[in-house]
PDB file of C-alpha atoms and ligand atoms in Angstrom:
ATOM      1  CA  MET A  18      90.822  86.871 161.968  1.00 43.00           C
ATOM      2  CA  LYS A  19      92.716  86.348 158.726  1.00 44.00           C
ATOM      3  CA  ILE A  20      95.780  85.271 160.654  1.00 44.00           C
ATOM      4  CA  VAL A  21      93.764  82.641 162.508  1.00 43.00           C
ATOM      5  CA  ILE A  22      92.405  81.250 159.243  1.00 42.00           C
ATOM      6  CA  ALA A  23      95.909  81.155 157.764  1.00 42.00           C
ATOM      7  CA  ILE A  24      97.174  79.200 160.762  1.00 41.00           C
ATOM      8  CA  VAL A  25      94.300  76.727 160.474  1.00 41.00           C
ATOM      9  CA  VAL A  26      95.008  76.271 156.745  1.00 40.00           C
ATOM     10  CA  VAL A  27      98.719  75.727 157.341  1.00 40.00           C
ATOM     11  CA  ALA A  28      97.937  73.219 160.092  1.00 41.00           C
ATOM     12  CA  ALA A  29      95.473  71.399 157.834  1.00 40.00           C
ATOM     13  CA  LEU A  30      98.012  71.255 154.986  1.00 41.00           C
ATOM     14  CA  GLY A  31     100.584  69.967 157.434  1.00 41.00           C
ATOM     15  CA  ALA A  32      98.222  67.192 158.473  1.00 39.00           C
ATOM     16  CA  VAL A  33      97.576  66.254 154.826  1.00 38.00           C
ATOM     17  CA  ALA A  34     101.295  66.265 154.008  1.00 38.00           C
ATOM     18  CA  GLY A  35     101.915  64.117 157.077  1.00 37.00           C
ATOM     19  CA  ALA A  36      99.260  61.647 156.028  1.00 34.00           C
ATOM     20  CA  ILE A  37     100.707  61.382 152.536  1.00 35.00           C
ATOM     21  CA  TRP A  38     104.203  60.920 153.876  1.00 35.00           C
ATOM     22  CA  VAL A  39     103.117  58.241 156.341  1.00 35.00           C
ATOM     23  CA  GLY A  40     101.136  56.546 153.555  1.00 33.00           C
ATOM     24  CA  ALA A  41     104.096  56.499 151.174  1.00 32.00           C
ATOM     25  CA  GLY A  42     106.406  55.287 153.938  1.00 30.00           C
ATOM     26  CA  SER A  43     104.235  52.374 154.958  1.00 28.00           C
ATOM     27  CA  PHE A  44     103.681  51.417 151.296  1.00 30.00           C
ATOM     28  CA  GLU A  45     107.423  51.236 150.789  1.00 29.00           C
ATOM     29  CA  ARG A  46     107.918  49.066 153.865  1.00 24.00           C
ATOM     30  CA  THR A  47     105.111  46.687 152.946  1.00 27.00           C
ATOM     31  CA  VAL A  48     106.605  46.104 149.513  1.00 31.00           C
ATOM     32  CA  VAL A  49     110.172  45.683 150.705  1.00 33.00           C
ATOM     33  CA  ALA A  50     109.166  43.301 153.495  1.00 33.00           C
ATOM     34  CA  ASP A  51     106.692  41.387 151.320  1.00 37.00           C
ATOM     35  CA  PRO A  52     107.932  37.818 151.727  1.00 37.00           C
ATOM     36  CA  TYR A  53     106.791  36.491 148.364  1.00 41.00           C
ATOM     37  CA  ASP A  54     107.686  32.849 148.093  1.00 41.00           C
ATOM     38  CA  SER A  55     110.866  33.079 146.049  1.00 40.00           C
ATOM     39  CA  GLY A  56     112.333  35.984 148.054  1.00 46.00           C
ATOM     40  CA  ILE A  57     115.034  33.976 149.800  1.00 50.00           C
ATOM     41  CA  HIS A  58     115.882  32.145 146.616  1.00 59.00           C
ATOM     42  CA  HIS A  59     116.286  35.540 144.932  1.00 72.00           C
ATOM     43  CA  ASP A  60     118.872  36.630 147.442  1.00 79.00           C
ATOM     44  CA  ALA A  61     121.013  33.542 146.857  1.00 86.00           C
ATOM     45  CA  ASP A  62     120.652  34.014 143.093  1.00 87.00           C
ATOM     46  CA  ARG A  63     121.599  37.662 143.385  1.00 86.00           C
ATOM     47  CA  LYS A  64     124.841  36.732 145.128  1.00 89.00           C
ATOM     48  CA  ARG A  65     125.578  33.990 142.588  1.00 91.00           C
ATOM     49  CA  ALA A  66     124.949  36.466 139.748  1.00 92.00           C
ATOM     50  CA  GLN A  67     127.347  38.903 141.380  1.00 91.00           C
ATOM     51  CA  ALA A  68     129.995  36.191 141.575  1.00 93.00           C
ATOM     52  CA  LEU A  69     129.473  35.355 137.898  1.00 94.00           C
ATOM     53  CA  GLY A  70     129.415  39.041 136.935  1.00 94.00           C
ATOM     54  CA  TRP A  71     125.972  38.684 135.355  1.00 94.00           C
ATOM     55  CA  ASN A  72     123.813  41.749 135.204  1.00 92.00           C
ATOM     56  CA  VAL A  73     120.379  42.513 133.811  1.00 91.00           C
ATOM     57  CA  VAL A  74     119.346  46.034 132.824  1.00 88.00           C
ATOM     58  CA  VAL A  75     115.745  46.693 131.888  1.00 87.00           C
ATOM     59  CA  ASP A  76     115.067  49.164 129.109  1.00 84.00           C
ATOM     60  CA  GLU A  77     112.236  51.142 130.669  1.00 77.00           C
ATOM     61  CA  SER A  78     112.359  53.991 128.172  1.00 70.00           C
ATOM     62  CA  SER A  79     110.195  52.184 125.631  1.00 73.00           C
ATOM     63  CA  LEU A  80     108.016  50.374 128.135  1.00 82.00           C
ATOM     64  CA  ARG A  81     104.356  51.339 127.841  1.00 81.00           C
ATOM     65  CA  ALA A  82     101.257  49.822 129.398  1.00 83.00           C
ATOM     66  CA  GLY A  83      99.246  47.721 127.001  1.00 84.00           C
ATOM     67  CA  ARG A  84      98.103  44.242 126.051  1.00 85.00           C
ATOM     68  CA  GLU A  85     101.215  43.864 123.936  1.00 87.00           C
ATOM     69  CA  ALA A  86     103.904  45.665 125.870  1.00 89.00           C
ATOM     70  CA  ALA A  87     107.419  45.179 124.518  1.00 90.00           C
ATOM     71  CA  LEU A  88     109.772  44.372 127.373  1.00 94.00           C
ATOM     72  CA  THR A  89     113.497  44.350 126.644  1.00 93.00           C
ATOM     73  CA  VAL A  90     116.461  43.681 128.901  1.00 93.00           C
ATOM     74  CA  LYS A  91     120.189  43.637 128.366  1.00 93.00           C
ATOM     75  CA  LEU A  92     122.165  40.765 129.823  1.00 96.00           C
ATOM     76  CA  THR A  93     125.859  41.252 130.406  1.00 95.00           C
ATOM     77  CA  GLY A  94     128.641  39.180 131.941  1.00 95.00           C
ATOM     78  CA  LYS A  95     132.064  40.001 133.329  1.00 92.00           C
ATOM     79  CA  ASP A  96     133.432  43.398 132.213  1.00 89.00           C
ATOM     80  CA  GLY A  97     130.037  44.289 130.776  1.00 91.00           C
ATOM     81  CA  ALA A  98     130.410  41.926 127.823  1.00 95.00           C
ATOM     82  CA  PRO A  99     126.991  41.096 126.316  1.00 96.00           C
ATOM     83  CA  ILE A 100     125.730  37.533 126.805  1.00 97.00           C
ATOM     84  CA  ASP A 101     123.842  36.266 123.761  1.00 96.00           C
ATOM     85  CA  ASP A 102     123.772  32.512 124.335  1.00 96.00           C
ATOM     86  CA  ALA A 103     121.511  32.343 127.404  1.00 96.00           C
ATOM     87  CA  GLN A 104     117.980  31.044 127.664  1.00 96.00           C
ATOM     88  CA  VAL A 105     115.919  33.845 129.123  1.00 96.00           C
ATOM     89  CA  LEU A 106     112.396  33.859 130.520  1.00 96.00           C
ATOM     90  CA  PHE A 107     110.449  36.866 131.787  1.00 96.00           C
ATOM     91  CA  ARG A 108     107.920  36.545 134.596  1.00 94.00           C
ATOM     92  CA  VAL A 109     105.853  39.581 135.536  1.00 94.00           C
ATOM     93  CA  SER A 110     103.501  40.176 138.435  1.00 91.00           C
ATOM     94  CA  ARG A 111     102.124  42.932 140.608  1.00 84.00           C
ATOM     95  CA  ALA A 112     102.341  43.153 144.374  1.00 77.00           C
ATOM     96  CA  GLY A 113      99.400  41.791 146.324  1.00 78.00           C
ATOM     97  CA  THR A 114      97.597  40.040 143.460  1.00 83.00           C
ATOM     98  CA  SER A 115      98.059  37.086 141.142  1.00 87.00           C
ATOM     99  CA  ARG A 116      95.697  38.602 138.577  1.00 89.00           C
ATOM    100  CA  PHE A 117      98.505  39.957 136.371  1.00 91.00           C
ATOM    101  CA  ASP A 118     100.910  37.010 136.624  1.00 93.00           C
ATOM    102  CA  CYS A 119     102.332  36.120 133.253  1.00 94.00           C
ATOM    103  CA  SER A 120     105.499  34.667 131.813  1.00 93.00           C
ATOM    104  CA  SER A 121     107.085  34.425 128.403  1.00 94.00           C
ATOM    105  CA  PRO A 122     110.344  33.176 126.920  1.00 96.00           C
ATOM    106  CA  ALA A 123     112.428  36.091 125.648  1.00 96.00           C
ATOM    107  CA  THR A 124     114.019  36.181 122.215  1.00 95.00           C
ATOM    108  CA  PRO A 125     117.639  37.254 121.800  1.00 95.00           C
ATOM    109  CA  SER A 126     118.236  40.061 119.309  1.00 93.00           C
ATOM    110  CA  GLY A 127     122.017  40.443 119.605  1.00 93.00           C
ATOM    111  CA  GLY A 128     124.245  42.651 121.718  1.00 94.00           C
ATOM    112  CA  GLY A 129     122.984  41.005 124.902  1.00 96.00           C
ATOM    113  CA  TRP A 130     119.404  42.143 124.294  1.00 95.00           C
ATOM    114  CA  TYR A 131     116.430  39.899 124.970  1.00 96.00           C
ATOM    115  CA  GLY A 132     112.848  40.876 124.327  1.00 95.00           C
ATOM    116  CA  ALA A 133     109.324  39.556 124.760  1.00 95.00           C
ATOM    117  CA  VAL A 134     105.828  40.902 124.384  1.00 93.00           C
ATOM    118  CA  LEU A 135     103.759  40.633 127.539  1.00 94.00           C
ATOM    119  CA  PRO A 136     100.410  41.969 128.726  1.00 93.00           C
ATOM    120  CA  LEU A 137     101.472  44.797 131.060  1.00 91.00           C
ATOM    121  CA  THR A 138      97.997  46.246 131.062  1.00 86.00           C
ATOM    122  CA  GLU A 139      98.343  48.778 133.861  1.00 80.00           C
ATOM    123  CA  PRO A 140     100.787  51.632 134.329  1.00 74.00           C
ATOM    124  CA  GLY A 141     102.825  51.690 137.530  1.00 72.00           C
ATOM    125  CA  PHE A 142     105.292  49.415 139.259  1.00 75.00           C
ATOM    126  CA  TRP A 143     105.579  45.754 138.388  1.00 83.00           C
ATOM    127  CA  ASP A 144     107.799  42.941 139.592  1.00 85.00           C
ATOM    128  CA  LEU A 145     109.939  41.355 136.930  1.00 91.00           C
ATOM    129  CA  ASP A 146     111.757  38.068 137.321  1.00 91.00           C
ATOM    130  CA  VAL A 147     114.370  37.456 134.669  1.00 93.00           C
ATOM    131  CA  VAL A 148     115.169  33.738 134.660  1.00 93.00           C
ATOM    132  CA  VAL A 149     118.550  33.189 133.038  1.00 95.00           C
ATOM    133  CA  ARG A 150     119.789  29.725 132.090  1.00 95.00           C
ATOM    134  CA  ARG A 151     123.302  29.331 130.798  1.00 95.00           C
ATOM    135  CA  GLY A 152     125.996  26.678 131.031  1.00 91.00           C
ATOM    136  CA  GLY A 153     124.366  24.674 133.834  1.00 90.00           C
ATOM    137  CA  GLU A 154     123.466  27.808 135.832  1.00 90.00           C
ATOM    138  CA  SER A 155     119.873  28.833 136.368  1.00 91.00           C
ATOM    139  CA  LEU A 156     119.371  32.116 138.165  1.00 92.00           C
ATOM    140  CA  THR A 157     116.343  34.298 138.784  1.00 90.00           C
ATOM    141  CA  LEU A 158     117.107  37.997 138.912  1.00 89.00           C
ATOM    142  CA  GLY A 159     114.391  40.224 140.311  1.00 85.00           C
ATOM    143  CA  ARG A 160     113.829  43.766 139.114  1.00 82.00           C
ATOM    144  CA  TRP A 161     111.342  46.512 139.814  1.00 78.00           C
ATOM    145  CA  ILE A 162     110.073  47.988 136.623  1.00 80.00           C
ATOM    146  CA  HIS A 163     108.018  51.082 136.029  1.00 75.00           C
ATOM    147  CA  VAL A 164     105.497  50.909 133.229  1.00 81.00           C
ATOM    148  CA  ALA A 165     104.422  54.239 131.761  1.00 75.00           C
ATOM    149  CA  GLY A 166     100.899  55.003 130.572  1.00 71.00           C
ATOM    150  CA  GLU A 167      99.553  54.054 127.178  1.00 64.00           C
ATOM    151  CA  VAL A 168     101.064  55.622 124.104  1.00 68.00           C
ATOM    152  CA  GLY A 169      98.928  58.272 122.429  1.00 70.00           C
ATOM    153  CA  GLU A 170      97.617  57.611 118.963  1.00 68.00           C
ATOM    154  CA  GLY A 171      96.160  59.667 116.132  1.00 66.00           C
ATOM    155  CA  VAL A 172      96.534  63.155 114.728  1.00 63.00           C
ATOM    156  CA  HIS A 173      96.082  64.888 118.087  1.00 73.00           C
ATOM    157  CA  CYS A 174      99.077  63.218 119.713  1.00 84.00           C
ATOM    158  CA  ASP A 175     101.802  65.844 120.183  1.00 89.00           C
ATOM    159  CA  ALA A 176     105.084  63.945 119.826  1.00 91.00           C
ATOM    160  CA  GLY A 177     106.803  66.813 121.613  1.00 91.00           C
ATOM    161  CA  LEU A 178     104.965  65.990 124.813  1.00 88.00           C
ATOM    162  CA  ARG A 179     104.587  62.213 124.855  1.00 85.00           C
ATOM    163  CA  ALA A 180     105.269  58.988 123.000  1.00 86.00           C
ATOM    164  CA  CYS A 181     103.056  58.745 119.933  1.00 89.00           C
ATOM    165  CA  ALA A 182     102.192  55.750 117.782  1.00 89.00           C
ATOM    166  CA  ALA A 183     101.176  55.380 114.147  1.00 89.00           C
ATOM    167  CA  GLU A 184     100.705  52.587 111.605  1.00 88.00           C
ATOM    168  CA  ALA A 185     102.856  52.675 108.494  1.00 89.00           C
ATOM    169  CA  GLY A 186     102.787  49.896 105.940  1.00 86.00           C
ATOM    170  CA  GLY A 187     101.690  47.288 108.485  1.00 88.00           C
ATOM    171  CA  VAL A 188     104.360  48.400 110.948  1.00 92.00           C
ATOM    172  CA  ARG A 189     103.485  50.005 114.277  1.00 90.00           C
ATOM    173  CA  VAL A 190     105.794  52.944 114.822  1.00 93.00           C
ATOM    174  CA  VAL A 191     106.217  54.518 118.253  1.00 91.00           C
ATOM    175  CA  LEU A 192     108.220  57.736 118.370  1.00 93.00           C
ATOM    176  CA  GLU A 193     109.640  59.360 121.475  1.00 91.00           C
ATOM    177  CA  LEU A 194     111.424  62.696 121.449  1.00 92.00           C
ATOM    178  CA  SER A 195     113.247  64.320 124.313  1.00 88.00           C
ATOM    179  CA  PRO A 196     113.515  66.776 125.917  1.00 91.00           C
ATOM    180  CA  ARG A 197     109.783  67.336 126.121  1.00 88.00           C
ATOM    181  CA  PRO A 198     109.081  69.496 124.283  1.00 93.00           C
ATOM    182  CA  PRO A 199     112.187  69.653 122.050  1.00 95.00           C
ATOM    183  CA  ALA A 200     113.863  73.063 122.115  1.00 94.00           C
ATOM    184  CA  PRO A 201     115.401  74.839 119.101  1.00 93.00           C
ATOM    185  CA  LEU A 202     119.199  74.770 118.798  1.00 91.00           C
ATOM    186  CA  LYS A 203     119.424  72.121 121.489  1.00 91.00           C
ATOM    187  CA  GLU A 204     120.238  68.441 121.234  1.00 93.00           C
ATOM    188  CA  ILE A 205     117.247  66.247 120.602  1.00 94.00           C
ATOM    189  CA  ASP A 206     117.022  62.519 121.360  1.00 93.00           C
ATOM    190  CA  ALA A 207     114.843  60.448 119.081  1.00 94.00           C
ATOM    191  CA  ALA A 208     113.845  56.862 119.819  1.00 93.00           C
ATOM    192  CA  VAL A 209     111.669  54.682 117.616  1.00 93.00           C
ATOM    193  CA  GLN A 210     110.122  51.322 118.408  1.00 91.00           C
ATOM    194  CA  LEU A 211     109.010  49.183 115.466  1.00 92.00           C
ATOM    195  CA  THR A 212     106.700  46.191 115.827  1.00 89.00           C
ATOM    196  CA  ARG A 213     104.642  44.088 113.467  1.00 87.00           C
ATOM    197  CA  GLY A 214     101.881  42.025 115.086  1.00 80.00           C
ATOM    198  CA  GLY A 215     103.543  42.645 118.444  1.00 77.00           C
ATOM    199  CA  GLU A 216     106.899  41.302 117.231  1.00 82.00           C
ATOM    200  CA  PRO A 217     109.908  43.648 117.116  1.00 86.00           C
ATOM    201  CA  VAL A 218     111.035  44.619 113.623  1.00 92.00           C
ATOM    202  CA  ALA A 219     114.802  44.199 113.406  1.00 92.00           C
ATOM    203  CA  GLY A 220     117.273  45.041 110.665  1.00 95.00           C
ATOM    204  CA  ALA A 221     115.514  48.179 109.443  1.00 96.00           C
ATOM    205  CA  GLU A 222     117.227  51.398 108.441  1.00 97.00           C
ATOM    206  CA  VAL A 223     115.523  54.179 110.370  1.00 97.00           C
ATOM    207  CA  ALA A 224     115.857  57.962 110.360  1.00 98.00           C
ATOM    208  CA  VAL A 225     113.813  60.890 111.628  1.00 98.00           C
ATOM    209  CA  GLU A 226     113.388  63.866 109.303  1.00 97.00           C
ATOM    210  CA  LEU A 227     112.444  67.163 110.899  1.00 96.00           C
ATOM    211  CA  SER A 228     110.557  69.668 108.805  1.00 94.00           C
ATOM    212  CA  MET A 229     107.999  72.462 108.942  1.00 91.00           C
ATOM    213  CA  PRO A 230     104.802  72.188 106.931  1.00 88.00           C
ATOM    214  CA  GLY A 231     105.008  74.446 103.874  1.00 87.00           C
ATOM    215  CA  MET A 232     108.351  75.979 104.795  1.00 89.00           C
ATOM    216  CA  PHE A 233     111.809  74.813 103.800  1.00 90.00           C
ATOM    217  CA  MET A 234     113.945  74.630 106.913  1.00 87.00           C
ATOM    218  CA  GLY A 235     116.960  72.910 105.362  1.00 88.00           C
ATOM    219  CA  ASP A 236     117.634  69.202 105.613  1.00 91.00           C
ATOM    220  CA  ASP A 237     117.445  68.124 109.238  1.00 94.00           C
ATOM    221  CA  ARG A 238     117.831  64.387 109.470  1.00 96.00           C
ATOM    222  CA  ILE A 239     118.556  62.258 112.536  1.00 97.00           C
ATOM    223  CA  PRO A 240     119.913  58.832 111.573  1.00 97.00           C
ATOM    224  CA  LEU A 241     118.972  56.191 114.144  1.00 97.00           C
ATOM    225  CA  ARG A 242     120.972  53.159 115.170  1.00 95.00           C
ATOM    226  CA  ALA A 243     119.546  49.774 116.094  1.00 93.00           C
ATOM    227  CA  ALA A 244     119.403  49.349 119.879  1.00 86.00           C
ATOM    228  CA  GLY A 245     117.917  45.843 119.969  1.00 81.00           C
ATOM    229  CA  ALA A 246     114.409  44.430 120.118  1.00 79.00           C
ATOM    230  CA  GLY A 247     113.026  46.660 117.376  1.00 87.00           C
ATOM    231  CA  ARG A 248     114.323  49.817 118.959  1.00 90.00           C
ATOM    232  CA  TYR A 249     116.265  52.503 117.124  1.00 93.00           C
ATOM    233  CA  ALA A 250     117.781  55.609 118.687  1.00 93.00           C
ATOM    234  CA  GLY A 251     119.808  58.658 117.716  1.00 95.00           C
ATOM    235  CA  LYS A 252     120.637  62.270 118.469  1.00 95.00           C
ATOM    236  CA  GLY A 253     120.252  65.405 116.418  1.00 95.00           C
ATOM    237  CA  ALA A 254     119.319  69.029 116.804  1.00 94.00           C
ATOM    238  CA  LEU A 255     116.295  71.165 116.094  1.00 92.00           C
ATOM    239  CA  LEU A 256     116.716  74.400 114.160  1.00 90.00           C
ATOM    240  CA  ARG A 257     115.174  77.700 115.126  1.00 90.00           C
ATOM    241  CA  CYS A 258     112.492  79.082 112.867  1.00 90.00           C
ATOM    242  CA  ALA A 259     113.222  82.730 111.967  1.00 89.00           C
ATOM    243  CA  SER A 260     109.479  83.392 111.634  1.00 89.00           C
ATOM    244  CA  GLY A 261     108.839  82.292 115.207  1.00 88.00           C
ATOM    245  CA  ARG A 262     106.763  79.263 114.216  1.00 90.00           C
ATOM    246  CA  ARG A 263     107.012  76.240 116.493  1.00 91.00           C
ATOM    247  CA  ASP A 264     104.989  73.652 114.586  1.00 92.00           C
ATOM    248  CA  TRP A 265     107.221  70.870 113.330  1.00 94.00           C
ATOM    249  CA  VAL A 266     106.750  67.442 111.865  1.00 95.00           C
ATOM    250  CA  ALA A 267     108.980  64.514 112.749  1.00 96.00           C
ATOM    251  CA  GLU A 268     108.748  62.030 109.926  1.00 96.00           C
ATOM    252  CA  VAL A 269     110.045  58.550 110.677  1.00 97.00           C
ATOM    253  CA  VAL A 270     111.506  57.046 107.522  1.00 97.00           C
ATOM    254  CA  ILE A 271     111.845  53.270 107.630  1.00 97.00           C
ATOM    255  CA  ARG A 272     113.655  51.136 105.099  1.00 96.00           C
ATOM    256  CA  LEU A 273     112.733  47.559 105.945  1.00 93.00           C
ATOM    257  CA  ALA A 274     115.246  44.710 105.821  1.00 90.00           C
ATOM    258  CA  GLY A 275     113.198  42.984 103.093  1.00 86.00           C
ATOM    259  CA  GLY A 276     113.154  46.164 100.980  1.00 87.00           C
ATOM    260  CA  GLY A 277     110.505  48.833 100.678  1.00 88.00           C
ATOM    261  CA  GLU A 278     110.261  52.181 102.398  1.00 93.00           C
ATOM    262  CA  THR A 279     107.502  53.390 104.692  1.00 94.00           C
ATOM    263  CA  ARG A 280     106.970  56.693 106.505  1.00 95.00           C
ATOM    264  CA  ALA A 281     105.019  57.861 109.543  1.00 94.00           C
ATOM    265  CA  ARG A 282     104.407  61.552 110.309  1.00 93.00           C
ATOM    266  CA  PHE A 283     104.318  62.893 113.872  1.00 94.00           C
ATOM    267  CA  PRO A 284     103.448  66.573 114.344  1.00 92.00           C
ATOM    268  CA  PHE A 285     104.860  68.299 117.417  1.00 94.00           C
ATOM    269  CA  LEU A 286     105.215  71.727 118.944  1.00 92.00           C
ATOM    270  CA  ALA A 287     108.739  72.850 119.857  1.00 94.00           C
ATOM    271  CA  ALA A 288     109.549  74.872 122.955  1.00 92.00           C
ATOM    272  CA  GLU A 289     109.797  78.677 122.551  1.00 85.00           C
TER     273      GLU A 289
HETATM  274 CU1   CU B 326     110.260  77.694 109.794  1.00 77.60          CU
END
């Protein structure tokens, strides 16, 4: 009797798995075949961009759903040299609806980076058109982008598990640590996004200080380097606590270009 039930269960699971697979497959086809009006144009532009050596890379690591989502791309030319003198426009939309259509001119921030703040209000896949104008050329480069869920906020956000945001001196600070959670004696990647009123904060000096509340763990400081569009990133390492404690605080220390220092504290739990 038990064997019969097991066979039925396996068969049922098989049917479910099949349904999911078929569903995912047909979704993929629909999207790829979707003949949205500029599709043919895109293909010609893609070839022209290849001939020119132009390339657009979207920085998805800091992309979070929200009314003021910071979207940044890097534009490069032949041999990967950054292009800073282009006019760039972002156009975003979602498949099958015009409800989310929006466009915005992007602002250059050096090193080939261009950024704009757009309402990417829902997590998931979006279509991005990057319209690049430069020296008589005007090309539209299409990209699929994945927008992650909203950043957590407040004292209960564990920065070891997700991106967390805090306000510090009028600046919105988003911290991301990886791996998740950070492990002692292993390399740790820290990335910080700074915005003020939705605008990226450039030219700041940023570092992440790792400490344990009420316990001196030595100076553990990760200096971050500017990565364009208000983003700062760097690598460091987490120490191991001899007492076995795992509760750390990552404190983002920001020295603003106009002077003045501000700090934001992000508690997190390290891996065992
Ligand atoms: Cu300790």
